Amino acid sequence: NAGVTQTPKFRILKIGQSMTLQCAQDMNHNYMYWYRQDPGMGLKLIYYSVGAGITDKGEVPNGYNVSRSTTEDFPLRLELAAPSQTSVYFCASSPPGGGGVYEQYFGPGTRLTVT
Amino acid sequence: QKEVEQDPGPLSVPEGAIVSLNCTYSNSAFQYFMWYRQYSRKGPELLMYTYSSGNKEDGRFTAQVDKSSKYISLFIRDSQPSDSATYLCAMKVTGGFKTIFGAGTRLFVKA
């Protein structure tokens, strides 16, 4: 099991460019999440998905979009990148069912710099 | 007021010390209380969780929840240099999808 994988590991974007952060999991988890982590701050939820074809906004969705066409993949799209989107992005997944939803499995993160 | 407050540290202790990490929260509906450990440049990993109130012990780690005071703690006994990491508390309500994370406390254990 690879768990949760994210690509790329690092990326530098110019202001106004767009990119897609890739996330995949091979644990057959229904729930998937995107977070951003800024220095000294907790993880902030950007978007989440409870299954293929179903997504919803988290706390900080502005400037981002997601799609979930398969159980395994949950890409995050940045349109018109801004310096405020400089952050470390983590994808996570959790197993289905009531008790399992508390535990999230995280990927290694993508470090994004927008200049 | 933030829903979850956590002192970011850093906290530096000698090897073998007992470490106490804490969080306070404001939402009385939280029922799941988790501690995640995050090594430098890695993703967080779940260390322990507690449902509702009480204590839970796992080896050198003990998690405590005091719902009356809206206060949770993680104790690390006989701390080791390998415990050096950022510890994030996290909380959620039953049935919800949204987990609220604290800012994380950076811990350094010196050999």
PDB file of C-alpha atoms in Angstrom:
ATOM      1  CA  ASN A   1       0.000   0.000   0.000  1.00  0.00           C
ATOM      2  CA  ALA A   2       1.380   3.385  -1.011  1.00  0.00           C
ATOM      3  CA  GLY A   3      -1.205   5.153   1.188  1.00  0.00           C
ATOM      4  CA  VAL A   4      -1.806   8.761   0.143  1.00  0.00           C
ATOM      5  CA  THR A   5       0.475  10.096  -2.558  1.00  0.00           C
ATOM      6  CA  GLN A   6       0.837  13.694  -3.701  1.00  0.00           C
ATOM      7  CA  THR A   7       2.583  15.237  -6.676  1.00  0.00           C
ATOM      8  CA  PRO A   8       4.505  17.413  -7.143  1.00  0.00           C
ATOM      9  CA  LYS A   9       6.542  17.715  -3.930  1.00  0.00           C
ATOM     10  CA  PHE A  10       7.588  21.278  -4.703  1.00  0.00           C
ATOM     11  CA  ARG A  11       6.435  23.924  -7.144  1.00  0.00           C
ATOM     12  CA  ILE A  12       7.124  27.592  -7.811  1.00  0.00           C
ATOM     13  CA  LEU A  13       4.385  29.472  -9.651  1.00  0.00           C
ATOM     14  CA  LYS A  14       4.252  32.974 -11.009  1.00  0.00           C
ATOM     15  CA  ILE A  15       1.309  35.175 -10.075  1.00  0.00           C
ATOM     16  CA  GLY A  16      -1.631  34.462 -12.345  1.00  0.00           C
ATOM     17  CA  GLN A  17      -0.514  30.974 -13.375  1.00  0.00           C
ATOM     18  CA  SER A  18      -2.648  27.907 -12.778  1.00  0.00           C
ATOM     19  CA  MET A  19      -1.783  24.401 -11.680  1.00  0.00           C
ATOM     20  CA  THR A  20      -3.266  21.147 -10.426  1.00  0.00           C
ATOM     21  CA  LEU A  21      -2.044  19.392  -7.299  1.00  0.00           C
ATOM     22  CA  GLN A  22      -2.515  15.675  -7.630  1.00  0.00           C
ATOM     23  CA  CYS A  23      -3.645  13.366  -4.823  1.00  0.00           C
ATOM     24  CA  ALA A  24      -4.304   9.644  -4.925  1.00  0.00           C
ATOM     25  CA  GLN A  25      -5.022   6.991  -2.295  1.00  0.00           C
ATOM     26  CA  ASP A  26      -5.065   3.223  -2.615  1.00  0.00           C
ATOM     27  CA  MET A  27      -6.869   2.373   0.636  1.00  0.00           C
ATOM     28  CA  ASN A  28     -10.393   2.502  -0.827  1.00  0.00           C
ATOM     29  CA  HIS A  29     -11.289   5.389   1.473  1.00  0.00           C
ATOM     30  CA  ASN A  30     -14.528   7.215   0.764  1.00  0.00           C
ATOM     31  CA  TYR A  31     -13.575  10.489   2.392  1.00  0.00           C
ATOM     32  CA  MET A  32     -10.838  12.743   1.081  1.00  0.00           C
ATOM     33  CA  TYR A  33      -9.701  16.211   2.117  1.00  0.00           C
ATOM     34  CA  TRP A  34      -7.457  19.051   1.057  1.00  0.00           C
ATOM     35  CA  TYR A  35      -5.768  21.220   3.679  1.00  0.00           C
ATOM     36  CA  ARG A  36      -3.300  24.048   3.627  1.00  0.00           C
ATOM     37  CA  GLN A  37      -0.803  24.612   6.430  1.00  0.00           C
ATOM     38  CA  ASP A  38       0.787  28.000   6.983  1.00  0.00           C
ATOM     39  CA  PRO A  39       3.595  28.633   9.522  1.00  0.00           C
ATOM     40  CA  GLY A  40       2.255  28.883  13.062  1.00  0.00           C
ATOM     41  CA  MET A  41      -1.252  28.042  11.925  1.00  0.00           C
ATOM     42  CA  GLY A  42      -3.219  24.847  12.103  1.00  0.00           C
ATOM     43  CA  LEU A  43      -4.392  22.903   9.113  1.00  0.00           C
ATOM     44  CA  LYS A  44      -7.176  24.728   7.297  1.00  0.00           C
ATOM     45  CA  LEU A  45      -9.697  22.698   5.315  1.00  0.00           C
ATOM     46  CA  ILE A  46     -10.019  23.822   1.698  1.00  0.00           C
ATOM     47  CA  TYR A  47     -12.388  21.201   0.226  1.00  0.00           C
ATOM     48  CA  TYR A  48     -13.547  17.733   1.091  1.00  0.00           C
ATOM     49  CA  SER A  49     -15.300  14.858  -0.636  1.00  0.00           C
ATOM     50  CA  VAL A  50     -17.447  12.066   0.783  1.00  0.00           C
ATOM     51  CA  GLY A  51     -17.308   9.958  -2.364  1.00  0.00           C
ATOM     52  CA  ALA A  52     -16.907  10.005  -6.127  1.00  0.00           C
ATOM     53  CA  GLY A  53     -18.888  12.857  -7.641  1.00  0.00           C
ATOM     54  CA  ILE A  54     -19.541  14.602  -4.290  1.00  0.00           C
ATOM     55  CA  THR A  55     -17.472  17.541  -3.072  1.00  0.00           C
ATOM     56  CA  ASP A  56     -18.049  20.415  -0.670  1.00  0.00           C
ATOM     57  CA  LYS A  57     -16.321  23.572   0.505  1.00  0.00           C
ATOM     58  CA  GLY A  58     -14.300  23.768   3.680  1.00  0.00           C
ATOM     59  CA  GLU A  59     -13.134  26.841   5.586  1.00  0.00           C
ATOM     60  CA  VAL A  60     -10.921  28.445   2.908  1.00  0.00           C
ATOM     61  CA  PRO A  61     -12.168  27.424  -0.581  1.00  0.00           C
ATOM     62  CA  ASN A  62     -11.670  30.727  -2.415  1.00  0.00           C
ATOM     63  CA  GLY A  63      -9.201  30.457  -5.293  1.00  0.00           C
ATOM     64  CA  TYR A  64      -9.411  26.657  -5.466  1.00  0.00           C
ATOM     65  CA  ASN A  65     -11.484  24.021  -7.197  1.00  0.00           C
ATOM     66  CA  VAL A  66     -11.710  20.257  -6.861  1.00  0.00           C
ATOM     67  CA  SER A  67     -13.202  17.284  -8.635  1.00  0.00           C
ATOM     68  CA  ARG A  68     -13.676  13.653  -7.620  1.00  0.00           C
ATOM     69  CA  SER A  69     -14.356  11.418 -10.582  1.00  0.00           C
ATOM     70  CA  THR A  70     -12.973   8.248  -8.938  1.00  0.00           C
ATOM     71  CA  THR A  71     -12.635   6.937  -5.376  1.00  0.00           C
ATOM     72  CA  GLU A  72      -8.847   7.047  -5.687  1.00  0.00           C
ATOM     73  CA  ASP A  73      -8.149  10.556  -7.023  1.00  0.00           C
ATOM     74  CA  PHE A  74      -8.900  14.003  -5.645  1.00  0.00           C
ATOM     75  CA  PRO A  75      -7.039  16.752  -7.564  1.00  0.00           C
ATOM     76  CA  LEU A  76      -6.934  20.359  -6.359  1.00  0.00           C
ATOM     77  CA  ARG A  77      -6.925  23.089  -8.971  1.00  0.00           C
ATOM     78  CA  LEU A  78      -5.457  26.549  -8.372  1.00  0.00           C
ATOM     79  CA  GLU A  79      -6.657  29.175 -10.807  1.00  0.00           C
ATOM     80  CA  LEU A  80      -4.903  32.552 -11.110  1.00  0.00           C
ATOM     81  CA  ALA A  81      -2.327  31.881  -8.396  1.00  0.00           C
ATOM     82  CA  ALA A  82      -1.762  34.639  -5.826  1.00  0.00           C
ATOM     83  CA  PRO A  83       1.048  35.110  -3.236  1.00  0.00           C
ATOM     84  CA  SER A  84      -1.521  34.375  -0.498  1.00  0.00           C
ATOM     85  CA  GLN A  85      -1.676  30.798  -1.809  1.00  0.00           C
ATOM     86  CA  THR A  86       1.959  30.192  -0.869  1.00  0.00           C
ATOM     87  CA  SER A  87       1.628  27.322   1.581  1.00  0.00           C
ATOM     88  CA  VAL A  88       2.109  23.623   2.171  1.00  0.00           C
ATOM     89  CA  TYR A  89      -0.822  21.611   0.861  1.00  0.00           C
ATOM     90  CA  PHE A  90      -1.802  18.270   2.360  1.00  0.00           C
ATOM     91  CA  CYS A  91      -4.223  15.756   0.997  1.00  0.00           C
ATOM     92  CA  ALA A  92      -5.793  13.293   3.417  1.00  0.00           C
ATOM     93  CA  SER A  93      -8.253  10.426   3.357  1.00  0.00           C
ATOM     94  CA  SER A  94     -10.274   8.542   5.928  1.00  0.00           C
ATOM     95  CA  PRO A  95     -12.108   5.228   5.897  1.00  0.00           C
ATOM     96  CA  PRO A  96     -15.878   4.976   5.645  1.00  0.00           C
ATOM     97  CA  GLY A  97     -18.155   4.421   8.609  1.00  0.00           C
ATOM     98  CA  GLY A  98     -18.820   6.426  11.743  1.00  0.00           C
ATOM     99  CA  GLY A  99     -15.871   5.504  13.957  1.00  0.00           C
ATOM    100  CA  GLY A 100     -13.288   5.650  11.208  1.00  0.00           C
ATOM    101  CA  VAL A 101     -14.030   9.170  10.151  1.00  0.00           C
ATOM    102  CA  TYR A 102     -12.016  10.557  13.045  1.00  0.00           C
ATOM    103  CA  GLU A 103      -8.715   9.224  11.692  1.00  0.00           C
ATOM    104  CA  GLN A 104      -7.220  10.856   8.658  1.00  0.00           C
ATOM    105  CA  TYR A 105      -4.253   9.551   6.688  1.00  0.00           C
ATOM    106  CA  PHE A 106      -2.128  12.324   5.249  1.00  0.00           C
ATOM    107  CA  GLY A 107       0.062  12.529   2.200  1.00  0.00           C
ATOM    108  CA  PRO A 108       3.605  13.965   2.315  1.00  0.00           C
ATOM    109  CA  GLY A 109       2.514  17.427   1.181  1.00  0.00           C
ATOM    110  CA  THR A 110       3.197  19.797  -1.708  1.00  0.00           C
ATOM    111  CA  ARG A 111       5.215  22.955  -0.989  1.00  0.00           C
ATOM    112  CA  LEU A 112       3.941  25.730  -3.214  1.00  0.00           C
ATOM    113  CA  THR A 113       5.489  29.173  -3.615  1.00  0.00           C
ATOM    114  CA  VAL A 114       3.763  31.886  -5.633  1.00  0.00           C
ATOM    115  CA  THR A 115       5.982  34.832  -6.621  1.00  0.00           C
TER     116      THR A 115
ATOM    117  CA  GLN B   1     -11.873  33.513  19.602  1.00  0.00           C
ATOM    118  CA  LYS B   2     -10.425  30.480  17.835  1.00  0.00           C
ATOM    119  CA  GLU B   3     -12.294  27.222  18.254  1.00  0.00           C
ATOM    120  CA  VAL B   4      -9.074  25.472  19.268  1.00  0.00           C
ATOM    121  CA  GLU B   5      -6.136  27.173  20.976  1.00  0.00           C
ATOM    122  CA  GLN B   6      -2.697  25.588  21.212  1.00  0.00           C
ATOM    123  CA  ASP B   7       0.576  27.165  22.315  1.00  0.00           C
ATOM    124  CA  PRO B   8       2.976  26.911  19.354  1.00  0.00           C
ATOM    125  CA  GLY B   9       6.067  26.709  21.590  1.00  0.00           C
ATOM    126  CA  PRO B  10       8.773  25.781  20.894  1.00  0.00           C
ATOM    127  CA  LEU B  11       9.110  23.552  23.923  1.00  0.00           C
ATOM    128  CA  SER B  12      12.605  22.243  24.659  1.00  0.00           C
ATOM    129  CA  VAL B  13      13.179  19.484  27.231  1.00  0.00           C
ATOM    130  CA  PRO B  14      16.042  17.149  28.179  1.00  0.00           C
ATOM    131  CA  GLU B  15      15.845  13.477  27.289  1.00  0.00           C
ATOM    132  CA  GLY B  16      13.886  11.505  29.862  1.00  0.00           C
ATOM    133  CA  ALA B  17      11.665  14.431  30.904  1.00  0.00           C
ATOM    134  CA  ILE B  18       7.883  14.249  31.163  1.00  0.00           C
ATOM    135  CA  VAL B  19       6.292  16.449  28.527  1.00  0.00           C
ATOM    136  CA  SER B  20       2.858  18.020  28.825  1.00  0.00           C
ATOM    137  CA  LEU B  21       1.147  19.391  25.721  1.00  0.00           C
ATOM    138  CA  ASN B  22      -2.215  21.115  25.967  1.00  0.00           C
ATOM    139  CA  CYS B  23      -5.111  22.556  24.006  1.00  0.00           C
ATOM    140  CA  THR B  24      -8.231  24.449  24.957  1.00  0.00           C
ATOM    141  CA  TYR B  25     -11.388  24.633  22.909  1.00  0.00           C
ATOM    142  CA  SER B  26     -14.649  26.551  22.858  1.00  0.00           C
ATOM    143  CA  ASN B  27     -17.114  24.217  21.084  1.00  0.00           C
ATOM    144  CA  SER B  28     -18.827  21.998  23.661  1.00  0.00           C
ATOM    145  CA  ALA B  29     -20.143  19.770  20.842  1.00  0.00           C
ATOM    146  CA  PHE B  30     -16.691  18.286  20.154  1.00  0.00           C
ATOM    147  CA  GLN B  31     -16.670  14.585  20.964  1.00  0.00           C
ATOM    148  CA  TYR B  32     -13.577  13.224  19.201  1.00  0.00           C
ATOM    149  CA  PHE B  33     -10.220  14.475  20.437  1.00  0.00           C
ATOM    150  CA  MET B  34      -7.099  13.531  18.514  1.00  0.00           C
ATOM    151  CA  TRP B  35      -3.381  14.112  18.713  1.00  0.00           C
ATOM    152  CA  TYR B  36      -1.352  14.075  15.524  1.00  0.00           C
ATOM    153  CA  ARG B  37       2.442  14.026  15.324  1.00  0.00           C
ATOM    154  CA  GLN B  38       4.157  15.755  12.438  1.00  0.00           C
ATOM    155  CA  TYR B  39       7.847  15.336  11.734  1.00  0.00           C
ATOM    156  CA  SER B  40       9.631  18.054   9.821  1.00  0.00           C
ATOM    157  CA  ARG B  41       8.596  18.179   6.152  1.00  0.00           C
ATOM    158  CA  LYS B  42       6.193  15.243   6.562  1.00  0.00           C
ATOM    159  CA  GLY B  43       2.448  14.864   6.759  1.00  0.00           C
ATOM    160  CA  PRO B  44       0.744  14.536  10.163  1.00  0.00           C
ATOM    161  CA  GLU B  45       0.071  11.040  11.484  1.00  0.00           C
ATOM    162  CA  LEU B  46      -2.497  10.085  14.095  1.00  0.00           C
ATOM    163  CA  LEU B  47      -0.888   9.373  17.460  1.00  0.00           C
ATOM    164  CA  MET B  48      -3.911   8.894  19.722  1.00  0.00           C
ATOM    165  CA  TYR B  49      -7.576   9.651  19.922  1.00  0.00           C
ATOM    166  CA  THR B  50     -10.139   9.821  22.710  1.00  0.00           C
ATOM    167  CA  TYR B  51     -13.884   9.735  22.414  1.00  0.00           C
ATOM    168  CA  SER B  52     -15.666  12.024  24.873  1.00  0.00           C
ATOM    169  CA  SER B  53     -14.037  12.373  28.305  1.00  0.00           C
ATOM    170  CA  GLY B  54     -11.410  10.433  30.165  1.00  0.00           C
ATOM    171  CA  ASN B  55      -7.902   9.150  29.797  1.00  0.00           C
ATOM    172  CA  LYS B  56      -6.247   6.883  27.295  1.00  0.00           C
ATOM    173  CA  GLU B  57      -2.788   5.401  27.586  1.00  0.00           C
ATOM    174  CA  ASP B  58      -0.583   3.945  24.854  1.00  0.00           C
ATOM    175  CA  GLY B  59       2.950   3.107  25.896  1.00  0.00           C
ATOM    176  CA  ARG B  60       4.720   6.319  26.899  1.00  0.00           C
ATOM    177  CA  PHE B  61       1.802   8.478  25.743  1.00  0.00           C
ATOM    178  CA  THR B  62      -1.295   9.434  27.741  1.00  0.00           C
ATOM    179  CA  ALA B  63      -4.164  11.531  26.400  1.00  0.00           C
ATOM    180  CA  GLN B  64      -6.560  13.261  28.783  1.00  0.00           C
ATOM    181  CA  VAL B  65      -9.809  15.072  28.083  1.00  0.00           C
ATOM    182  CA  ASP B  66     -11.562  17.339  30.583  1.00  0.00           C
ATOM    183  CA  LYS B  67     -14.804  18.377  28.918  1.00  0.00           C
ATOM    184  CA  SER B  68     -15.949  20.446  31.897  1.00  0.00           C
ATOM    185  CA  SER B  69     -12.919  22.699  31.456  1.00  0.00           C
ATOM    186  CA  LYS B  70     -12.748  22.286  27.645  1.00  0.00           C
ATOM    187  CA  TYR B  71      -9.131  21.249  28.020  1.00  0.00           C
ATOM    188  CA  ILE B  72      -7.157  18.350  26.565  1.00  0.00           C
ATOM    189  CA  SER B  73      -3.629  17.177  27.279  1.00  0.00           C
ATOM    190  CA  LEU B  74      -1.037  14.826  25.891  1.00  0.00           C
ATOM    191  CA  PHE B  75       1.654  13.548  28.247  1.00  0.00           C
ATOM    192  CA  ILE B  76       4.856  11.941  27.030  1.00  0.00           C
ATOM    193  CA  ARG B  77       6.845   9.993  29.622  1.00  0.00           C
ATOM    194  CA  ASP B  78      10.562   9.284  29.327  1.00  0.00           C
ATOM    195  CA  SER B  79      10.804  11.575  26.310  1.00  0.00           C
ATOM    196  CA  GLN B  80      13.260  10.612  23.587  1.00  0.00           C
ATOM    197  CA  PRO B  81      15.038  12.662  20.894  1.00  0.00           C
ATOM    198  CA  SER B  82      12.892  10.759  18.382  1.00  0.00           C
ATOM    199  CA  ASP B  83       9.836  12.454  19.946  1.00  0.00           C
ATOM    200  CA  SER B  84      11.059  15.786  18.559  1.00  0.00           C
ATOM    201  CA  ALA B  85       8.246  16.861  16.252  1.00  0.00           C
ATOM    202  CA  THR B  86       5.234  19.155  16.060  1.00  0.00           C
ATOM    203  CA  TYR B  87       2.182  17.866  17.937  1.00  0.00           C
ATOM    204  CA  LEU B  88      -1.214  19.001  16.689  1.00  0.00           C
ATOM    205  CA  CYS B  89      -4.394  18.572  18.652  1.00  0.00           C
ATOM    206  CA  ALA B  90      -7.546  18.063  16.608  1.00  0.00           C
ATOM    207  CA  MET B  91     -11.242  17.827  17.389  1.00  0.00           C
ATOM    208  CA  LYS B  92     -14.503  17.020  15.688  1.00  0.00           C
ATOM    209  CA  VAL B  93     -18.157  16.529  16.448  1.00  0.00           C
ATOM    210  CA  THR B  94     -19.787  13.126  16.061  1.00  0.00           C
ATOM    211  CA  GLY B  95     -21.048  12.573  12.524  1.00  0.00           C
ATOM    212  CA  GLY B  96     -19.335  15.653  11.132  1.00  0.00           C
ATOM    213  CA  PHE B  97     -16.665  15.718   8.441  1.00  0.00           C
ATOM    214  CA  LYS B  98     -14.845  18.797   9.562  1.00  0.00           C
ATOM    215  CA  THR B  99     -11.874  18.358  11.901  1.00  0.00           C
ATOM    216  CA  ILE B 100     -10.528  21.477  13.604  1.00  0.00           C
ATOM    217  CA  PHE B 101      -6.791  21.490  14.182  1.00  0.00           C
ATOM    218  CA  GLY B 102      -4.751  23.447  16.685  1.00  0.00           C
ATOM    219  CA  ALA B 103      -1.725  25.409  15.491  1.00  0.00           C
ATOM    220  CA  GLY B 104       0.644  22.691  16.727  1.00  0.00           C
ATOM    221  CA  THR B 105       3.353  22.757  19.411  1.00  0.00           C
ATOM    222  CA  ARG B 106       6.945  22.243  18.334  1.00  0.00           C
ATOM    223  CA  LEU B 107       8.765  19.937  20.737  1.00  0.00           C
ATOM    224  CA  PHE B 108      12.532  19.473  20.932  1.00  0.00           C
ATOM    225  CA  VAL B 109      13.940  16.683  23.110  1.00  0.00           C
ATOM    226  CA  LYS B 110      17.662  17.130  23.667  1.00  0.00           C
ATOM    227  CA  ALA B 111      19.936  14.117  24.155  1.00  0.00           C
TER     228      ALA B 111
END
